[in-house]
């Protein structure tokens, strides 16, 4: 199957989403490049750049427009810099042994996309022959996926970025809106161009796991927000996680507390999760088959919604207050054997009768206990695991715990323990 080509390092890796427009005052590749050493030190490995292509002018929303209204699939947004600037950025990322993946929008394009002049038949038409818009997205037009020449042209455009700029993969925007056959053809062709490309899909459609290495955990994000805001039962979260593991036993899921859509339209992680924002970030970094996503500025932390169609830069401080928090988690993923991609890794929930979410991961002699207090109250009691024995160290406080199936827990709402076996 296609997904068997998944790079082995992915299971212990992470993704950082880069919003070039808002990242710096300049909003350019050159300005962002200065942040690379800091991100490398934090442990970031895969940089996902939101669309870097020119934005359509016709029917544009706002002053700056949507990144996802693409005027030319083989060009660079001049506000971000030149192609040479982008090539230098890719080279700088690779020199730091990091990866770069590009956002790819295969379902729609700008009203004044270059293909509307050269290949108008690449786009769907309405009843009177005008270009059709998907849903209520008035700034873009629908691509006709039945047109085989369009599919070939789209794959050729993707190949251009792999061959000419040496990028390391793609994040497929709304992947399920484009036929699976297209993605199969794209991966087959592009994997032959460069080995170990990363394929991330914005979808939870099980069929698409055949092609993509990583898919979104949208259901989890919505369920946790509902849990925090409406005080629903922890059993709801447990059931969802069990269903996910049964449905996608061999697939990687990208867990997150925010991204470009969530931050702009639904609120910051603190608006959504309050005191539990860091707790759920710990979950994203430690759960089985997880790939954590960190959005631009989360390491500050960023407490404002960034405007989507306008310039609204991140207010960087001299010291990012959560950089060490994320570094500790990302370093753990590299150093602990439970994150390795092999058949020896085992996982089990530690069941409790409270709103604690607790689980254990094991791989031969490596063991990791994760205990998250999603209660509204302090939890102070022991919990039990039949397999947890030995000396463990909490990765943030460095406090040692001598455990023999009984795990002492004393946590305020939103607090957590990440216990690594120290043997």
Coordinates of N, CA, C and O in Angstrom, one line a residue, residues 62-170:
X62 N -11.0 41.3 2.0 CA -10.1 42.1 2.8 C -9.0 42.8 1.9 O -9.1 42.7 0.7
X63 N -8.1 43.4 2.6 CA -7.0 44.1 1.9 C -6.0 43.1 1.3 O -5.6 43.2 0.2
X64 N -5.6 42.1 2.2 CA -4.5 41.2 1.8 C -5.0 40.0 1.1 O -4.3 39.3 0.4
X65 N -6.3 39.6 1.4 CA -6.8 38.4 0.7 C -6.5 37.1 1.4 O -5.7 37.1 2.4
X66 N -7.1 36.0 1.0 CA -6.9 34.7 1.6 C -5.7 34.0 1.0 O -5.5 34.0 -0.2
X67 N -4.9 33.5 1.8 CA -3.7 32.7 1.4 C -4.2 31.6 0.4 O -3.4 31.1 -0.4
X68 N -5.4 31.1 0.6 CA -5.9 29.9 -0.1 C -6.7 30.3 -1.4 O -7.3 29.5 -2.0
X69 N -6.6 31.6 -1.8 CA -7.1 32.0 -3.1 C -5.8 32.2 -4.0 O -5.2 33.3 -4.1
X70 N -5.5 31.2 -4.8 CA -4.2 31.1 -5.4 C -4.3 31.5 -6.9 O -5.1 31.0 -7.7
X71 N -3.4 32.5 -7.2 CA -3.4 33.1 -8.6 C -2.5 32.3 -9.5 O -2.8 32.3 -10.7
X72 N -1.5 31.7 -9.0 CA -0.5 31.0 -9.8 C 0.1 29.9 -9.0 O 0.8 30.2 -8.0
X73 N 0.0 28.6 -9.4 CA 0.5 27.5 -8.5 C 2.0 27.4 -8.7 O 2.6 26.5 -8.0
X74 N 2.6 28.1 -9.6 CA 4.1 28.0 -9.8 C 4.8 29.3 -9.6 O 5.8 29.5 -10.2
X75 N 4.3 30.1 -8.7 CA 4.9 31.4 -8.5 C 4.9 31.7 -7.0 O 4.3 31.0 -6.2
X76 N 5.6 32.8 -6.6 CA 5.7 33.2 -5.2 C 5.0 34.5 -5.0 O 5.0 35.4 -5.9
X77 N 4.3 34.6 -3.9 CA 3.7 35.9 -3.5 C 4.8 37.0 -3.4 O 5.7 36.9 -2.5
X78 N 4.7 38.0 -4.2 CA 5.8 39.0 -4.1 C 5.9 39.7 -2.8 O 7.0 40.3 -2.5
X79 N 4.8 39.7 -2.0 CA 4.9 40.3 -0.7 C 5.9 39.6 0.2 O 6.5 40.1 1.2
X80 N 6.0 38.3 0.0 CA 6.9 37.4 0.8 C 8.4 37.5 0.3 O 9.3 37.1 1.1
X81 N 8.6 37.9 -0.9 CA 10.0 37.9 -1.5 C 10.0 37.3 -2.9 O 9.0 37.3 -3.6
X82 N 11.1 36.9 -3.3 CA 11.3 36.3 -4.6 C 11.5 34.8 -4.5 O 11.7 34.2 -3.4
X83 N 11.6 34.2 -5.7 CA 11.9 32.7 -5.7 C 13.2 32.5 -5.2 O 13.5 31.4 -4.5
X84 N 14.2 33.4 -5.4 CA 15.5 33.2 -4.9 C 15.5 33.3 -3.4 O 16.2 32.5 -2.7
X85 N 14.7 34.2 -2.8 CA 14.6 34.3 -1.4 C 14.0 33.0 -0.8 O 14.5 32.5 0.3
X86 N 13.0 32.4 -1.5 CA 12.4 31.2 -1.0 C 13.4 30.0 -1.1 O 13.5 29.2 -0.2
X87 N 14.2 30.0 -2.2 CA 15.2 29.0 -2.3 C 16.3 29.1 -1.2 O 16.7 28.0 -0.6
X88 N 16.6 30.3 -0.8 CA 17.6 30.5 0.3 C 17.0 30.0 1.6 O 17.7 29.4 2.4
X89 N 15.7 30.2 1.8 CA 15.0 29.8 3.0 C 15.0 28.2 3.1 O 15.3 27.7 4.1
X90 N 14.7 27.6 2.0 CA 14.7 26.1 1.9 C 16.1 25.6 2.3 O 16.2 24.7 3.1
X91 N 17.1 26.2 1.7 CA 18.5 25.8 1.9 C 18.8 26.0 3.4 O 19.5 25.1 4.0
X92 N 18.4 27.1 4.0 CA 18.7 27.4 5.4 C 18.0 26.3 6.3 O 18.6 25.9 7.3
X93 N 16.8 26.0 6.0 CA 16.1 25.0 6.7 C 16.8 23.6 6.7 O 17.0 23.0 7.7
X94 N 17.2 23.3 5.5 CA 17.9 22.0 5.3 C 19.3 22.0 6.0 O 19.7 20.9 6.6
X95 N 20.0 23.1 6.1 CA 21.3 23.2 6.7 C 21.1 23.0 8.2 O 22.0 22.5 8.9
X96 N 19.9 23.2 8.8 CA 19.6 23.0 10.2 C 19.0 21.6 10.4 O 18.5 21.3 11.5
X97 N 19.0 20.8 9.4 CA 18.5 19.4 9.4 C 17.0 19.4 9.8 O 16.5 18.6 10.5
X98 N 16.3 20.4 9.2 CA 14.8 20.5 9.4 C 14.2 20.3 8.0 O 14.9 20.3 7.0
X99 N 12.9 20.0 8.0 CA 12.1 19.8 6.8 C 11.2 20.9 6.5 O 10.8 21.6 7.4
X100 N 10.8 21.1 5.2 CA 9.8 22.1 4.9 C 8.8 21.5 4.0 O 9.1 20.8 3.0
X101 N 7.5 21.7 4.3 CA 6.4 21.2 3.5 C 5.5 22.4 3.1 O 5.4 23.3 3.9
X102 N 5.0 22.3 1.9 CA 4.1 23.4 1.4 C 2.7 23.1 1.5 O 2.3 22.0 1.3
X103 N 1.9 24.1 1.8 CA 0.4 24.0 1.8 C 0.0 23.9 0.3 O 0.5 24.6 -0.6
X104 N -0.8 22.9 0.0 CA -1.3 22.7 -1.4 C -2.8 22.7 -1.5 O -3.5 21.9 -0.8
X105 N -3.3 23.5 -2.3 CA -4.8 23.7 -2.5 C -5.2 23.1 -3.9 O -5.0 23.8 -4.9
X106 N -5.7 21.9 -3.9 CA -6.0 21.2 -5.1 C -7.5 21.4 -5.5 O -7.9 21.0 -6.6
X107 N -8.3 21.9 -4.6 CA -9.8 21.9 -4.9 C -10.3 23.2 -5.5 O -11.3 23.2 -6.2
X108 N -9.6 24.3 -5.3 CA -10.1 25.6 -5.9 C -8.9 26.5 -6.1 O -7.8 26.3 -5.7
X109 N -9.2 27.6 -6.8 CA -8.2 28.6 -7.1 C -8.9 30.0 -7.2 O -10.1 30.1 -7.1
X110 N -8.0 31.0 -7.4 CA -8.5 32.4 -7.5 C -9.3 32.6 -8.8 O -9.1 31.9 -9.8
X111 N -10.2 33.6 -8.8 CA -11.0 33.9 -10.0 C -10.1 34.3 -11.1 O -10.4 34.1 -12.3
X112 N -8.9 34.9 -10.8 CA -8.0 35.3 -11.8 C -6.8 34.4 -11.9 O -5.7 34.9 -12.2
X113 N -6.9 33.2 -11.5 CA -5.8 32.2 -11.6 C -5.4 32.1 -13.0 O -6.2 32.3 -14.0
X114 N -4.1 31.9 -13.2 CA -3.5 31.9 -14.6 C -4.2 30.9 -15.5 O -4.4 31.1 -16.7
X115 N -4.7 29.8 -14.9 CA -5.4 28.8 -15.7 C -6.8 29.2 -16.3 O -7.3 28.7 -17.3
X116 N -7.4 30.2 -15.6 CA -8.6 30.7 -16.2 C -8.5 31.3 -17.5 O -9.5 31.4 -18.3
X117 N -7.3 31.8 -17.9 CA -7.0 32.3 -19.2 C -6.5 31.3 -20.2 O -6.8 31.3 -21.4
X118 N -5.6 30.4 -19.7 CA -5.0 29.4 -20.6 C -5.8 28.1 -20.7 O -5.8 27.4 -21.7
X119 N -6.5 27.7 -19.6 CA -7.3 26.5 -19.6 C -8.6 26.7 -18.8 O -8.8 26.1 -17.7
X120 N -9.5 27.5 -19.3 CA -10.8 27.7 -18.6 C -11.6 26.4 -18.4 O -12.4 26.3 -17.4
X121 N -11.3 25.4 -19.2 CA -12.0 24.1 -19.0 C -11.5 23.4 -17.7 O -12.1 22.3 -17.4
X122 N -10.5 23.9 -17.1 CA -10.0 23.2 -15.8 C -11.0 23.5 -14.7 O -10.8 23.0 -13.6
X123 N -12.0 24.4 -14.9 CA -12.8 24.8 -13.8 C -14.3 24.5 -14.0 O -14.8 24.4 -15.2
X124 N -15.0 24.2 -12.9 CA -16.4 23.9 -13.0 C -17.2 25.1 -13.4 O -16.9 26.3 -13.0
X125 N -18.4 24.9 -14.0 CA -19.2 26.0 -14.5 C -20.6 25.9 -13.8 O -21.1 24.8 -13.5
X126 N -21.3 27.0 -13.7 CA -22.6 27.0 -13.2 C -23.6 26.8 -14.3 O -23.2 26.5 -15.5
X127 N -24.9 26.9 -14.1 CA -25.9 26.6 -15.1 C -25.9 27.5 -16.3 O -26.3 27.1 -17.4
X128 N -25.3 28.7 -16.1 CA -25.3 29.6 -17.2 C -23.9 29.8 -17.8 O -23.6 30.7 -18.6
X129 N -23.0 28.9 -17.4 CA -21.6 28.8 -18.0 C -20.6 29.7 -17.3 O -19.5 29.8 -17.8
X130 N -20.9 30.3 -16.2 CA -19.9 31.1 -15.4 C -19.1 30.2 -14.5 O -19.6 29.1 -14.1
X131 N -18.0 30.6 -14.1 CA -17.2 29.8 -13.1 C -18.0 29.7 -11.8 O -18.7 30.6 -11.4
X132 N -18.0 28.5 -11.2 CA -18.8 28.2 -10.0 C -17.9 28.3 -8.8 O -16.7 28.0 -8.8
X133 N -18.5 28.7 -7.7 CA -17.8 28.8 -6.4 C -18.1 27.6 -5.5 O -19.3 27.2 -5.5
X134 N -17.2 27.1 -4.8 CA -17.5 26.0 -3.8 C -18.1 26.6 -2.6 O -17.6 27.6 -2.0
X135 N -19.2 26.0 -2.1 CA -19.9 26.5 -0.9 C -20.2 28.0 -1.0 O -20.6 28.4 -2.1
X136 N -19.9 28.8 0.0 CA -20.1 30.2 0.0 C -18.7 30.9 0.0 O -18.6 32.1 0.4
X137 N -17.7 30.3 -0.6 CA -16.4 30.8 -0.7 C -16.3 31.7 -1.9 O -15.8 31.3 -3.0
X138 N -16.7 32.9 -1.8 CA -16.9 33.8 -3.0 C -15.6 34.3 -3.6 O -15.6 34.9 -4.7
X139 N -14.5 34.1 -2.9 CA -13.2 34.6 -3.5 C -12.5 33.6 -4.3 O -11.4 33.8 -4.8
X140 N -13.1 32.3 -4.4 CA -12.4 31.3 -5.2 C -13.4 30.6 -6.1 O -14.6 30.7 -5.9
X141 N -12.9 29.8 -7.1 CA -13.7 29.1 -8.0 C -13.3 27.6 -7.9 O -12.2 27.2 -7.6
X142 N -14.3 26.8 -8.2 CA -14.2 25.3 -8.1 C -13.4 24.7 -9.3 O -13.8 24.9 -10.4
X143 N -12.4 23.9 -9.0 CA -11.7 23.2 -10.0 C -12.5 22.0 -10.4 O -13.2 21.3 -9.6
X144 N -12.5 21.6 -11.7 CA -13.2 20.5 -12.2 C -12.4 19.3 -12.1 O -11.4 19.1 -12.9
X145 N -12.6 18.4 -11.1 CA -11.8 17.3 -10.9 C -12.0 16.1 -11.9 O -11.2 15.2 -11.9
X146 N -13.0 16.3 -12.8 CA -13.2 15.2 -13.8 C -12.2 15.5 -15.0 O -12.1 14.6 -15.9
X147 N -11.6 16.6 -15.0 CA -10.7 16.9 -16.2 C -9.3 16.3 -15.9 O -8.6 16.8 -15.1
X148 N -9.0 15.3 -16.7 CA -7.7 14.6 -16.5 C -6.5 15.5 -16.8 O -5.5 15.4 -16.2
X149 N -6.7 16.4 -17.8 CA -5.6 17.3 -18.1 C -5.3 18.2 -16.9 O -4.2 18.6 -16.7
X150 N -6.4 18.7 -16.2 CA -6.2 19.5 -15.1 C -5.4 18.8 -14.0 O -4.5 19.3 -13.4
X151 N -5.8 17.5 -13.8 CA -5.1 16.7 -12.7 C -3.6 16.6 -13.1 O -2.7 16.7 -12.2
X152 N -3.3 16.3 -14.3 CA -1.9 16.2 -14.7 C -1.2 17.6 -14.5 O 0.0 17.6 -14.1
X153 N -1.8 18.7 -14.9 CA -1.2 20.0 -14.7 C -1.0 20.3 -13.2 O 0.1 20.9 -12.9
X154 N -1.9 19.9 -12.4 CA -1.8 20.1 -10.9 C -0.6 19.3 -10.4 O 0.2 19.8 -9.6
X155 N -0.5 18.1 -10.8 CA 0.6 17.2 -10.3 C 2.0 17.8 -10.8 O 3.0 17.8 -10.1
X156 N 2.0 18.3 -12.1 CA 3.2 18.9 -12.6 C 3.6 20.1 -11.8 O 4.8 20.4 -11.6
X157 N 2.6 20.9 -11.4 CA 2.9 22.1 -10.5 C 3.5 21.6 -9.2 O 4.5 22.3 -8.7
X158 N 3.0 20.6 -8.6 CA 3.6 20.1 -7.4 C 5.0 19.6 -7.6 O 5.9 19.8 -6.8
X159 N 5.2 18.9 -8.7 CA 6.5 18.4 -9.0 C 7.5 19.5 -9.2 O 8.7 19.4 -8.8
X160 N 7.1 20.7 -9.7 CA 7.9 21.8 -9.9 C 8.6 22.2 -8.5 O 9.8 22.5 -8.5
X161 N 7.8 22.3 -7.5 CA 8.3 22.7 -6.2 C 9.3 21.7 -5.6 O 10.2 22.0 -4.8
X162 N 9.0 20.4 -5.9 CA 9.9 19.3 -5.4 C 11.2 19.4 -6.1 O 12.3 19.3 -5.5
X163 N 11.2 19.4 -7.5 CA 12.4 19.4 -8.3 C 13.2 20.7 -8.2 O 14.4 20.6 -8.0
X164 N 12.5 21.8 -8.3 CA 13.3 23.1 -8.5 C 13.6 23.7 -7.1 O 14.6 24.5 -7.1
X165 N 12.9 23.3 -6.1 CA 13.2 24.0 -4.8 C 13.5 23.0 -3.7 O 13.8 23.4 -2.5
X166 N 13.4 21.7 -4.0 CA 13.8 20.6 -3.1 C 13.0 20.6 -1.8 O 13.5 20.4 -0.7
X167 N 11.7 20.9 -1.9 CA 10.9 20.9 -0.7 C 10.7 19.4 -0.2 O 11.0 18.5 -1.0
X168 N 10.1 19.2 1.0 CA 10.1 17.9 1.6 C 8.7 17.3 1.7 O 8.5 16.3 2.4
X169 N 7.7 17.9 1.1 CA 6.4 17.3 1.2 C 5.3 18.4 1.1 O 5.5 19.6 0.8
X170 N 4.0 17.9 1.4 CA 2.9 18.8 1.2 C 1.9 18.6 2.3 O 1.7 17.5 2.9

